[in-house]
Amino acid sequence: VLEPIFRKRKKGREGDMGKNEYTSLKPIAIKRMTDTIPIPVSEDGKYDFQKQKELADKFFSLIMKHYKENREVSFYAKELCITPKYLTTIIKAVSGKSAKDWILEYIILEIKALLRDSSLNIQEIVLRTNFANQSSLARFFRKHTGMSPSEFRKSKLDTNL
């Protein structure tokens, strides 16, 4: 499959780069190989959205179970015995969002739910969500919501009065 790519490139630029020419073509070859990711197809040749939906359901269940310890798409892909790129492709086809977006959204929703409980202090929320410290939780939360955990808690408590 890749030999014609290399041969064509070598003929067109004979002597320019020599030995290093194949090395410079690796990214091009890898891109061409990964551009077409197979999507589950049923026996009649149509997309099998049921299998995609089942895979998405398994992915969402895994997020709910492992979001505290594992925040990388690669972990969930490995658990489902597929590649991270394939997982993201399927999840995006089913839901319109990437796998990473769903992982982040679930973490944020959990933090928001815990912040609504005024009996929990920020340090307890840090421990329950498995962040290294209050600072890393605050940076993460601010990056994804635009406000600090304290600001969010205050705004929710003010609206409940």
PDB file of C-alpha atoms in Angstrom:
ATOM      1  CA  VAL A   1       0.000   0.000   0.000  1.00  0.00           C
ATOM      2  CA  LEU A   2       2.729   2.479   0.951  1.00  0.00           C
ATOM      3  CA  GLU A   3       5.300   1.455  -1.657  1.00  0.00           C
ATOM      4  CA  PRO A   4       3.670   3.474  -4.494  1.00  0.00           C
ATOM      5  CA  ILE A   5       3.719   6.566  -2.263  1.00  0.00           C
ATOM      6  CA  PHE A   6       7.435   6.148  -1.597  1.00  0.00           C
ATOM      7  CA  ARG A   7       8.279   5.257  -5.210  1.00  0.00           C
ATOM      8  CA  LYS A   8       6.395   8.271  -6.601  1.00  0.00           C
ATOM      9  CA  ARG A   9       8.042  10.610  -4.104  1.00  0.00           C
ATOM     10  CA  LYS A  10      11.510   9.226  -4.834  1.00  0.00           C
ATOM     11  CA  LYS A  11      11.153   9.569  -8.620  1.00  0.00           C
ATOM     12  CA  GLY A  12      10.045  13.170  -8.355  1.00  0.00           C
ATOM     13  CA  ARG A  13      12.907  14.268  -6.097  1.00  0.00           C
ATOM     14  CA  GLU A  14      15.751  11.955  -7.019  1.00  0.00           C
ATOM     15  CA  GLY A  15      18.946  12.820  -5.203  1.00  0.00           C
ATOM     16  CA  ASP A  16      17.500  15.684  -3.135  1.00  0.00           C
ATOM     17  CA  MET A  17      17.239  13.955   0.189  1.00  0.00           C
ATOM     18  CA  GLY A  18      18.475  10.417  -0.374  1.00  0.00           C
ATOM     19  CA  LYS A  19      18.287   8.174   2.682  1.00  0.00           C
ATOM     20  CA  ASN A  20      16.300  10.630   4.828  1.00  0.00           C
ATOM     21  CA  GLU A  21      13.534  10.856   2.276  1.00  0.00           C
ATOM     22  CA  TYR A  22      11.741   7.782   3.641  1.00  0.00           C
ATOM     23  CA  THR A  23      11.867   9.188   7.152  1.00  0.00           C
ATOM     24  CA  SER A  24      10.242  12.427   6.044  1.00  0.00           C
ATOM     25  CA  LEU A  25       7.430  10.471   4.394  1.00  0.00           C
ATOM     26  CA  LYS A  26       6.421   8.555   7.523  1.00  0.00           C
ATOM     27  CA  PRO A  27       3.930  11.206   8.706  1.00  0.00           C
ATOM     28  CA  ILE A  28       2.320  11.306   5.240  1.00  0.00           C
ATOM     29  CA  ALA A  29       2.027   7.525   5.121  1.00  0.00           C
ATOM     30  CA  ILE A  30       0.610   7.297   8.645  1.00  0.00           C
ATOM     31  CA  LYS A  31      -1.934  10.016   7.866  1.00  0.00           C
ATOM     32  CA  ARG A  32      -3.119   8.148   4.771  1.00  0.00           C
ATOM     33  CA  MET A  33      -3.434   4.920   6.730  1.00  0.00           C
ATOM     34  CA  THR A  34      -5.456   6.501   9.543  1.00  0.00           C
ATOM     35  CA  ASP A  35      -7.734   8.658   7.381  1.00  0.00           C
ATOM     36  CA  THR A  36     -10.142   5.785   6.839  1.00  0.00           C
ATOM     37  CA  ILE A  37     -11.314   4.332  10.116  1.00  0.00           C
ATOM     38  CA  PRO A  38     -13.762   1.464   9.726  1.00  0.00           C
ATOM     39  CA  ILE A  39     -17.168   2.063  11.253  1.00  0.00           C
ATOM     40  CA  PRO A  40     -19.282  -0.981  12.197  1.00  0.00           C
ATOM     41  CA  VAL A  41     -21.306  -2.115   9.218  1.00  0.00           C
ATOM     42  CA  SER A  42     -24.209  -4.552   9.288  1.00  0.00           C
ATOM     43  CA  GLU A  43     -24.538  -7.562   6.976  1.00  0.00           C
ATOM     44  CA  ASP A  44     -26.518  -5.558   4.415  1.00  0.00           C
ATOM     45  CA  GLY A  45     -23.668  -3.046   4.106  1.00  0.00           C
ATOM     46  CA  LYS A  46     -25.308  -0.196   6.040  1.00  0.00           C
ATOM     47  CA  TYR A  47     -23.855   1.509   9.076  1.00  0.00           C
ATOM     48  CA  ASP A  48     -24.648  -0.430  12.212  1.00  0.00           C
ATOM     49  CA  PHE A  49     -25.757   2.367  14.502  1.00  0.00           C
ATOM     50  CA  GLN A  50     -26.966  -0.152  17.087  1.00  0.00           C
ATOM     51  CA  LYS A  51     -23.396  -1.388  17.619  1.00  0.00           C
ATOM     52  CA  GLN A  52     -22.179   2.201  17.789  1.00  0.00           C
ATOM     53  CA  LYS A  53     -24.829   3.010  20.376  1.00  0.00           C
ATOM     54  CA  GLU A  54     -23.899  -0.072  22.430  1.00  0.00           C
ATOM     55  CA  LEU A  55     -20.257   0.975  22.367  1.00  0.00           C
ATOM     56  CA  ALA A  56     -21.229   4.503  23.423  1.00  0.00           C
ATOM     57  CA  ASP A  57     -23.350   3.135  26.281  1.00  0.00           C
ATOM     58  CA  LYS A  58     -20.423   1.036  27.501  1.00  0.00           C
ATOM     59  CA  PHE A  59     -18.168   4.087  27.265  1.00  0.00           C
ATOM     60  CA  PHE A  60     -20.566   6.231  29.330  1.00  0.00           C
ATOM     61  CA  SER A  61     -20.854   3.477  31.953  1.00  0.00           C
ATOM     62  CA  LEU A  62     -17.070   3.312  32.173  1.00  0.00           C
ATOM     63  CA  ILE A  63     -16.853   7.077  32.655  1.00  0.00           C
ATOM     64  CA  MET A  64     -19.260   6.939  35.585  1.00  0.00           C
ATOM     65  CA  LYS A  65     -17.278   4.099  37.115  1.00  0.00           C
ATOM     66  CA  HIS A  66     -13.699   5.345  36.551  1.00  0.00           C
ATOM     67  CA  TYR A  67     -13.800   9.138  36.124  1.00  0.00           C
ATOM     68  CA  LYS A  68     -11.980   9.743  39.417  1.00  0.00           C
ATOM     69  CA  GLU A  69      -8.914   7.704  38.540  1.00  0.00           C
ATOM     70  CA  ASN A  70      -8.837   7.846  34.735  1.00  0.00           C
ATOM     71  CA  ARG A  71      -9.381  10.964  32.688  1.00  0.00           C
ATOM     72  CA  GLU A  72      -7.696   9.906  29.443  1.00  0.00           C
ATOM     73  CA  VAL A  73      -9.458   8.600  26.338  1.00  0.00           C
ATOM     74  CA  SER A  74      -6.747   5.955  25.961  1.00  0.00           C
ATOM     75  CA  PHE A  75      -7.816   4.251  29.208  1.00  0.00           C
ATOM     76  CA  TYR A  76     -11.433   3.940  28.083  1.00  0.00           C
ATOM     77  CA  ALA A  77     -10.400   2.791  24.615  1.00  0.00           C
ATOM     78  CA  LYS A  78      -8.208   0.105  26.139  1.00  0.00           C
ATOM     79  CA  GLU A  79     -11.084  -1.055  28.351  1.00  0.00           C
ATOM     80  CA  LEU A  80     -13.282  -1.349  25.249  1.00  0.00           C
ATOM     81  CA  CYS A  81     -10.488  -3.050  23.228  1.00  0.00           C
ATOM     82  CA  ILE A  82     -10.406  -0.343  20.548  1.00  0.00           C
ATOM     83  CA  THR A  83      -8.099   2.536  19.638  1.00  0.00           C
ATOM     84  CA  PRO A  84      -8.590   6.020  21.118  1.00  0.00           C
ATOM     85  CA  LYS A  85      -9.149   7.468  17.646  1.00  0.00           C
ATOM     86  CA  TYR A  86     -11.827   4.884  16.842  1.00  0.00           C
ATOM     87  CA  LEU A  87     -13.528   5.512  20.199  1.00  0.00           C
ATOM     88  CA  THR A  88     -13.600   9.258  19.554  1.00  0.00           C
ATOM     89  CA  THR A  89     -14.938   8.704  16.029  1.00  0.00           C
ATOM     90  CA  ILE A  90     -17.784   6.486  17.243  1.00  0.00           C
ATOM     91  CA  ILE A  91     -18.686   8.732  20.195  1.00  0.00           C
ATOM     92  CA  LYS A  92     -18.676  11.813  17.976  1.00  0.00           C
ATOM     93  CA  ALA A  93     -20.879  10.035  15.397  1.00  0.00           C
ATOM     94  CA  VAL A  94     -23.371   8.981  18.075  1.00  0.00           C
ATOM     95  CA  SER A  95     -23.407  12.102  20.255  1.00  0.00           C
ATOM     96  CA  GLY A  96     -21.807  14.982  18.367  1.00  0.00           C
ATOM     97  CA  LYS A  97     -19.118  15.406  21.062  1.00  0.00           C
ATOM     98  CA  SER A  98     -15.688  13.848  21.369  1.00  0.00           C
ATOM     99  CA  ALA A  99     -14.876  11.210  23.974  1.00  0.00           C
ATOM    100  CA  LYS A 100     -12.599  13.669  25.816  1.00  0.00           C
ATOM    101  CA  ASP A 101     -15.404  16.248  25.949  1.00  0.00           C
ATOM    102  CA  TRP A 102     -17.705  13.683  27.586  1.00  0.00           C
ATOM    103  CA  ILE A 103     -15.085  12.729  30.177  1.00  0.00           C
ATOM    104  CA  LEU A 104     -14.519  16.384  31.061  1.00  0.00           C
ATOM    105  CA  GLU A 105     -18.238  17.127  31.154  1.00  0.00           C
ATOM    106  CA  TYR A 106     -18.894  14.283  33.582  1.00  0.00           C
ATOM    107  CA  ILE A 107     -16.087  15.427  35.884  1.00  0.00           C
ATOM    108  CA  ILE A 108     -17.429  18.988  35.857  1.00  0.00           C
ATOM    109  CA  LEU A 109     -20.986  17.814  36.567  1.00  0.00           C
ATOM    110  CA  GLU A 110     -19.744  15.783  39.525  1.00  0.00           C
ATOM    111  CA  ILE A 111     -17.810  18.726  40.911  1.00  0.00           C
ATOM    112  CA  LYS A 112     -20.845  20.991  40.504  1.00  0.00           C
ATOM    113  CA  ALA A 113     -23.076  18.482  42.278  1.00  0.00           C
ATOM    114  CA  LEU A 114     -20.612  18.258  45.169  1.00  0.00           C
ATOM    115  CA  LEU A 115     -20.280  22.061  45.337  1.00  0.00           C
ATOM    116  CA  ARG A 116     -24.053  22.348  45.725  1.00  0.00           C
ATOM    117  CA  ASP A 117     -23.768  20.373  48.970  1.00  0.00           C
ATOM    118  CA  SER A 118     -22.839  23.138  51.412  1.00  0.00           C
ATOM    119  CA  SER A 119     -21.888  20.603  54.090  1.00  0.00           C
ATOM    120  CA  LEU A 120     -18.804  19.631  52.036  1.00  0.00           C
ATOM    121  CA  ASN A 121     -15.767  21.870  52.111  1.00  0.00           C
ATOM    122  CA  ILE A 122     -13.517  22.238  49.056  1.00  0.00           C
ATOM    123  CA  GLN A 123     -10.872  19.895  50.480  1.00  0.00           C
ATOM    124  CA  GLU A 124     -13.466  17.094  50.790  1.00  0.00           C
ATOM    125  CA  ILE A 125     -14.474  17.671  47.174  1.00  0.00           C
ATOM    126  CA  VAL A 126     -10.801  17.485  46.162  1.00  0.00           C
ATOM    127  CA  LEU A 127     -10.529  14.098  47.874  1.00  0.00           C
ATOM    128  CA  ARG A 128     -13.783  12.764  46.396  1.00  0.00           C
ATOM    129  CA  THR A 129     -12.811  13.753  42.851  1.00  0.00           C
ATOM    130  CA  ASN A 130      -9.200  12.603  43.181  1.00  0.00           C
ATOM    131  CA  PHE A 131      -7.493  15.897  42.347  1.00  0.00           C
ATOM    132  CA  ALA A 132      -3.979  16.414  43.694  1.00  0.00           C
ATOM    133  CA  ASN A 133      -4.916  19.515  45.689  1.00  0.00           C
ATOM    134  CA  GLN A 134      -7.324  22.464  45.904  1.00  0.00           C
ATOM    135  CA  SER A 135      -5.282  24.483  43.455  1.00  0.00           C
ATOM    136  CA  SER A 136      -5.447  21.880  40.691  1.00  0.00           C
ATOM    137  CA  LEU A 137      -9.204  21.443  41.211  1.00  0.00           C
ATOM    138  CA  ALA A 138      -9.700  25.220  41.094  1.00  0.00           C
ATOM    139  CA  ARG A 139      -7.593  25.586  37.906  1.00  0.00           C
ATOM    140  CA  PHE A 140      -9.459  22.738  36.206  1.00  0.00           C
ATOM    141  CA  PHE A 141     -12.867  24.065  37.244  1.00  0.00           C
ATOM    142  CA  ARG A 142     -12.083  27.671  36.257  1.00  0.00           C
ATOM    143  CA  LYS A 143     -10.696  26.568  32.881  1.00  0.00           C
ATOM    144  CA  HIS A 144     -13.888  24.703  32.020  1.00  0.00           C
ATOM    145  CA  THR A 145     -16.558  26.872  33.654  1.00  0.00           C
ATOM    146  CA  GLY A 146     -15.060  30.355  33.815  1.00  0.00           C
ATOM    147  CA  MET A 147     -15.459  30.622  37.597  1.00  0.00           C
ATOM    148  CA  SER A 148     -13.769  29.292  40.691  1.00  0.00           C
ATOM    149  CA  PRO A 149     -15.407  26.570  42.790  1.00  0.00           C
ATOM    150  CA  SER A 150     -16.097  29.133  45.523  1.00  0.00           C
ATOM    151  CA  GLU A 151     -17.732  31.540  43.059  1.00  0.00           C
ATOM    152  CA  PHE A 152     -19.873  28.711  41.682  1.00  0.00           C
ATOM    153  CA  ARG A 153     -20.941  27.627  45.162  1.00  0.00           C
ATOM    154  CA  LYS A 154     -21.783  31.208  46.150  1.00  0.00           C
ATOM    155  CA  SER A 155     -23.817  31.789  42.986  1.00  0.00           C
ATOM    156  CA  LYS A 156     -25.800  28.567  43.543  1.00  0.00           C
ATOM    157  CA  LEU A 157     -26.421  29.332  47.206  1.00  0.00           C
ATOM    158  CA  ASP A 158     -27.549  32.887  46.317  1.00  0.00           C
ATOM    159  CA  THR A 159     -30.050  31.603  43.740  1.00  0.00           C
ATOM    160  CA  ASN A 160     -31.511  29.096  46.210  1.00  0.00           C
ATOM    161  CA  LEU A 161     -32.397  31.827  48.762  1.00  0.00           C
TER     162      LEU A 161
END
